[in-house]
């Protein structure tokens, strides 16, 4: 058991960086999916579901980084903890959760990531350009 | 090694962020106009390095290149890494805004330490390949050490995770050492002036 836990921890941390949390609602059943920036699922990551700061569920995601949850309250907070300081949180109201295809969501996120990388590099260039003008 | 918002205790976040703020202030004050271009390159290098995942067995690691940044720009590492971390948090959700100061300390302090170690007489006498390997290896070593200590002293629940993270990152340290060695050998060949050796 100790080795399985250690393996999960190694696996989780090595992939760790940003954890994404994706929740979709189908017939009042929530499908929770969490994955790392590399696209790999958050295997066996710790899952907490809270209602007004009170923990109503404590469990782990499965090997695919998923969890099926039947909510009993309308407003919840979902917390996925991959250890090592890597946490994803989301506050949700049941009626507001969209029905969305997971693959479409991942593809959209991937495209957004590339755009943001380019934007980030442009902003770095601009920040230092301003700094150069200020320091002159 | 980006710590997310809300993970650490308030005391730890405030103390470490205050140290980072002082170091950042010193770095901006001392930053010379002629060093800004290289600092911008280092910032972009750090921003991009986090996206380069290297497969390793069943797992994969990502680069941080702190040692290389440290020996290139010394204290300006705080400026370069601050800009990159801020944009990573705002645009990509890596780390967070309230944990920015802590993440800055974990990443930039090792870069400055490596700069001073690199300039020690005893290190200068080392074989070039070993020296460049150590630049990458120790950069990640110190970052992991600071991450481990901050987690350990922040909350009791992190005690076990903190030690596990350290042992896991030994692989990362070795890969960083190898990548940094090849990168610095290449820089020395094409543009030795910036290595100040």
JSON list of N, CA and C in Angstrom, two decimals, chain B residues 61-94:
[
{"chain": "B", "resi": 61, "resn": "UNK", "atom": "N", "xyz": [9.23, 14.95, -17.00]},
{"chain": "B", "resi": 61, "resn": "UNK", "atom": "CA", "xyz": [9.54, 16.12, -16.18]},
{"chain": "B", "resi": 61, "resn": "UNK", "atom": "C", "xyz": [9.51, 17.36, -17.06]},
{"chain": "B", "resi": 62, "resn": "UNK", "atom": "N", "xyz": [9.47, 18.52, -16.43]},
{"chain": "B", "resi": 62, "resn": "UNK", "atom": "CA", "xyz": [9.57, 19.75, -17.21]},
{"chain": "B", "resi": 62, "resn": "UNK", "atom": "C", "xyz": [10.76, 20.55, -16.73]},
{"chain": "B", "resi": 63, "resn": "UNK", "atom": "N", "xyz": [11.30, 21.36, -17.63]},
{"chain": "B", "resi": 63, "resn": "UNK", "atom": "CA", "xyz": [12.52, 22.11, -17.31]},
{"chain": "B", "resi": 63, "resn": "UNK", "atom": "C", "xyz": [12.21, 23.39, -16.55]},
{"chain": "B", "resi": 64, "resn": "UNK", "atom": "N", "xyz": [13.19, 23.91, -15.80]},
{"chain": "B", "resi": 64, "resn": "UNK", "atom": "CA", "xyz": [13.05, 25.24, -15.19]},
{"chain": "B", "resi": 64, "resn": "UNK", "atom": "C", "xyz": [14.29, 26.11, -15.47]},
{"chain": "B", "resi": 65, "resn": "UNK", "atom": "N", "xyz": [15.45, 25.48, -15.68]},
{"chain": "B", "resi": 65, "resn": "UNK", "atom": "CA", "xyz": [16.69, 26.16, -16.07]},
{"chain": "B", "resi": 65, "resn": "UNK", "atom": "C", "xyz": [17.12, 27.30, -15.13]},
{"chain": "B", "resi": 66, "resn": "UNK", "atom": "N", "xyz": [16.89, 27.12, -13.84]},
{"chain": "B", "resi": 66, "resn": "UNK", "atom": "CA", "xyz": [17.21, 28.18, -12.88]},
{"chain": "B", "resi": 66, "resn": "UNK", "atom": "C", "xyz": [18.72, 28.46, -12.80]},
{"chain": "B", "resi": 67, "resn": "UNK", "atom": "N", "xyz": [19.52, 27.39, -12.83]},
{"chain": "B", "resi": 67, "resn": "UNK", "atom": "CA", "xyz": [20.98, 27.56, -12.74]},
{"chain": "B", "resi": 67, "resn": "UNK", "atom": "C", "xyz": [21.52, 28.37, -13.90]},
{"chain": "B", "resi": 68, "resn": "UNK", "atom": "N", "xyz": [21.03, 28.06, -15.10]},
{"chain": "B", "resi": 68, "resn": "UNK", "atom": "CA", "xyz": [21.49, 28.76, -16.31]},
{"chain": "B", "resi": 68, "resn": "UNK", "atom": "C", "xyz": [21.12, 30.25, -16.19]},
{"chain": "B", "resi": 69, "resn": "UNK", "atom": "N", "xyz": [19.88, 30.51, -15.78]},
{"chain": "B", "resi": 69, "resn": "UNK", "atom": "CA", "xyz": [19.41, 31.90, -15.63]},
{"chain": "B", "resi": 69, "resn": "UNK", "atom": "C", "xyz": [20.27, 32.62, -14.59]},
{"chain": "B", "resi": 70, "resn": "UNK", "atom": "N", "xyz": [20.57, 31.95, -13.50]},
{"chain": "B", "resi": 70, "resn": "UNK", "atom": "CA", "xyz": [21.37, 32.54, -12.42]},
{"chain": "B", "resi": 70, "resn": "UNK", "atom": "C", "xyz": [22.74, 32.98, -12.88]},
{"chain": "B", "resi": 71, "resn": "UNK", "atom": "N", "xyz": [23.45, 32.10, -13.61]},
{"chain": "B", "resi": 71, "resn": "UNK", "atom": "CA", "xyz": [24.82, 32.50, -13.99]},
{"chain": "B", "resi": 71, "resn": "UNK", "atom": "C", "xyz": [24.82, 33.54, -15.12]},
{"chain": "B", "resi": 72, "resn": "UNK", "atom": "N", "xyz": [23.72, 33.64, -15.83]},
{"chain": "B", "resi": 72, "resn": "UNK", "atom": "CA", "xyz": [23.64, 34.65, -16.90]},
{"chain": "B", "resi": 72, "resn": "UNK", "atom": "C", "xyz": [23.32, 36.03, -16.36]},
{"chain": "B", "resi": 73, "resn": "UNK", "atom": "N", "xyz": [22.39, 36.10, -15.39]},
{"chain": "B", "resi": 73, "resn": "UNK", "atom": "CA", "xyz": [21.91, 37.44, -14.99]},
{"chain": "B", "resi": 73, "resn": "UNK", "atom": "C", "xyz": [21.94, 37.72, -13.49]},
{"chain": "B", "resi": 74, "resn": "UNK", "atom": "N", "xyz": [22.44, 36.80, -12.70]},
{"chain": "B", "resi": 74, "resn": "UNK", "atom": "CA", "xyz": [22.60, 37.02, -11.26]},
{"chain": "B", "resi": 74, "resn": "UNK", "atom": "C", "xyz": [21.32, 37.52, -10.55]},
{"chain": "B", "resi": 75, "resn": "UNK", "atom": "N", "xyz": [21.40, 38.67, -9.84]},
{"chain": "B", "resi": 75, "resn": "UNK", "atom": "CA", "xyz": [20.24, 39.17, -9.07]},
{"chain": "B", "resi": 75, "resn": "UNK", "atom": "C", "xyz": [19.05, 39.52, -9.97]},
{"chain": "B", "resi": 76, "resn": "UNK", "atom": "N", "xyz": [19.31, 39.84, -11.24]},
{"chain": "B", "resi": 76, "resn": "UNK", "atom": "CA", "xyz": [18.21, 40.18, -12.16]},
{"chain": "B", "resi": 76, "resn": "UNK", "atom": "C", "xyz": [17.28, 38.99, -12.37]},
{"chain": "B", "resi": 77, "resn": "UNK", "atom": "N", "xyz": [17.70, 37.80, -11.90]},
{"chain": "B", "resi": 77, "resn": "UNK", "atom": "CA", "xyz": [16.84, 36.61, -11.96]},
{"chain": "B", "resi": 77, "resn": "UNK", "atom": "C", "xyz": [15.50, 36.90, -11.29]},
{"chain": "B", "resi": 78, "resn": "UNK", "atom": "N", "xyz": [15.54, 37.73, -10.22]},
{"chain": "B", "resi": 78, "resn": "UNK", "atom": "CA", "xyz": [14.29, 38.04, -9.52]},
{"chain": "B", "resi": 78, "resn": "UNK", "atom": "C", "xyz": [13.33, 38.81, -10.44]},
{"chain": "B", "resi": 79, "resn": "UNK", "atom": "N", "xyz": [13.88, 39.69, -11.27]},
{"chain": "B", "resi": 79, "resn": "UNK", "atom": "CA", "xyz": [13.03, 40.47, -12.19]},
{"chain": "B", "resi": 79, "resn": "UNK", "atom": "C", "xyz": [12.50, 39.55, -13.30]},
{"chain": "B", "resi": 80, "resn": "UNK", "atom": "N", "xyz": [13.41, 38.79, -13.90]},
{"chain": "B", "resi": 80, "resn": "UNK", "atom": "CA", "xyz": [13.04, 37.90, -15.02]},
{"chain": "B", "resi": 80, "resn": "UNK", "atom": "C", "xyz": [11.99, 36.88, -14.59]},
{"chain": "B", "resi": 81, "resn": "UNK", "atom": "N", "xyz": [12.23, 36.25, -13.45]},
{"chain": "B", "resi": 81, "resn": "UNK", "atom": "CA", "xyz": [11.32, 35.18, -13.00]},
{"chain": "B", "resi": 81, "resn": "UNK", "atom": "C", "xyz": [10.01, 35.77, -12.48]},
{"chain": "B", "resi": 82, "resn": "UNK", "atom": "N", "xyz": [10.07, 36.97, -11.89]},
{"chain": "B", "resi": 82, "resn": "UNK", "atom": "CA", "xyz": [8.83, 37.62, -11.43]},
{"chain": "B", "resi": 82, "resn": "UNK", "atom": "C", "xyz": [7.88, 37.87, -12.61]},
{"chain": "B", "resi": 83, "resn": "UNK", "atom": "N", "xyz": [8.42, 38.46, -13.68]},
{"chain": "B", "resi": 83, "resn": "UNK", "atom": "CA", "xyz": [7.58, 38.76, -14.85]},
{"chain": "B", "resi": 83, "resn": "UNK", "atom": "C", "xyz": [7.00, 37.46, -15.43]},
{"chain": "B", "resi": 84, "resn": "UNK", "atom": "N", "xyz": [7.85, 36.44, -15.57]},
{"chain": "B", "resi": 84, "resn": "UNK", "atom": "CA", "xyz": [7.40, 35.17, -16.15]},
{"chain": "B", "resi": 84, "resn": "UNK", "atom": "C", "xyz": [6.34, 34.50, -15.26]},
{"chain": "B", "resi": 85, "resn": "UNK", "atom": "N", "xyz": [6.58, 34.49, -13.94]},
{"chain": "B", "resi": 85, "resn": "UNK", "atom": "CA", "xyz": [5.63, 33.85, -13.02]},
{"chain": "B", "resi": 85, "resn": "UNK", "atom": "C", "xyz": [4.28, 34.58, -13.00]},
{"chain": "B", "resi": 86, "resn": "UNK", "atom": "N", "xyz": [4.36, 35.91, -13.03]},
{"chain": "B", "resi": 86, "resn": "UNK", "atom": "CA", "xyz": [3.13, 36.71, -13.03]},
{"chain": "B", "resi": 86, "resn": "UNK", "atom": "C", "xyz": [2.28, 36.39, -14.26]},
{"chain": "B", "resi": 87, "resn": "UNK", "atom": "N", "xyz": [2.95, 36.32, -15.42]},
{"chain": "B", "resi": 87, "resn": "UNK", "atom": "CA", "xyz": [2.20, 36.02, -16.65]},
{"chain": "B", "resi": 87, "resn": "UNK", "atom": "C", "xyz": [1.72, 34.57, -16.69]},
{"chain": "B", "resi": 88, "resn": "UNK", "atom": "N", "xyz": [2.53, 33.67, -16.14]},
{"chain": "B", "resi": 88, "resn": "UNK", "atom": "CA", "xyz": [2.08, 32.26, -16.07]},
{"chain": "B", "resi": 88, "resn": "UNK", "atom": "C", "xyz": [0.84, 32.13, -15.20]},
{"chain": "B", "resi": 89, "resn": "UNK", "atom": "N", "xyz": [0.81, 32.89, -14.10]},
{"chain": "B", "resi": 89, "resn": "UNK", "atom": "CA", "xyz": [-0.35, 32.84, -13.19]},
{"chain": "B", "resi": 89, "resn": "UNK", "atom": "C", "xyz": [-1.58, 33.47, -13.85]},
{"chain": "B", "resi": 90, "resn": "UNK", "atom": "N", "xyz": [-1.39, 34.64, -14.48]},
{"chain": "B", "resi": 90, "resn": "UNK", "atom": "CA", "xyz": [-2.54, 35.36, -15.06]},
{"chain": "B", "resi": 90, "resn": "UNK", "atom": "C", "xyz": [-3.09, 34.69, -16.32]},
{"chain": "B", "resi": 91, "resn": "UNK", "atom": "N", "xyz": [-2.18, 34.22, -17.17]},
{"chain": "B", "resi": 91, "resn": "UNK", "atom": "CA", "xyz": [-2.62, 33.69, -18.46]},
{"chain": "B", "resi": 91, "resn": "UNK", "atom": "C", "xyz": [-2.88, 32.18, -18.46]},
{"chain": "B", "resi": 92, "resn": "UNK", "atom": "N", "xyz": [-2.11, 31.46, -17.64]},
{"chain": "B", "resi": 92, "resn": "UNK", "atom": "CA", "xyz": [-2.18, 30.01, -17.74]},
{"chain": "B", "resi": 92, "resn": "UNK", "atom": "C", "xyz": [-2.62, 29.30, -16.46]},
{"chain": "B", "resi": 93, "resn": "UNK", "atom": "N", "xyz": [-2.79, 30.08, -15.41]},
{"chain": "B", "resi": 93, "resn": "UNK", "atom": "CA", "xyz": [-3.25, 29.48, -14.15]},
{"chain": "B", "resi": 93, "resn": "UNK", "atom": "C", "xyz": [-2.19, 28.66, -13.44]},
{"chain": "B", "resi": 94, "resn": "UNK", "atom": "N", "xyz": [-0.91, 28.86, -13.79]},
{"chain": "B", "resi": 94, "resn": "UNK", "atom": "CA", "xyz": [0.18, 28.16, -13.08]},
{"chain": "B", "resi": 94, "resn": "UNK", "atom": "C", "xyz": [0.43, 28.92, -11.79]}
]
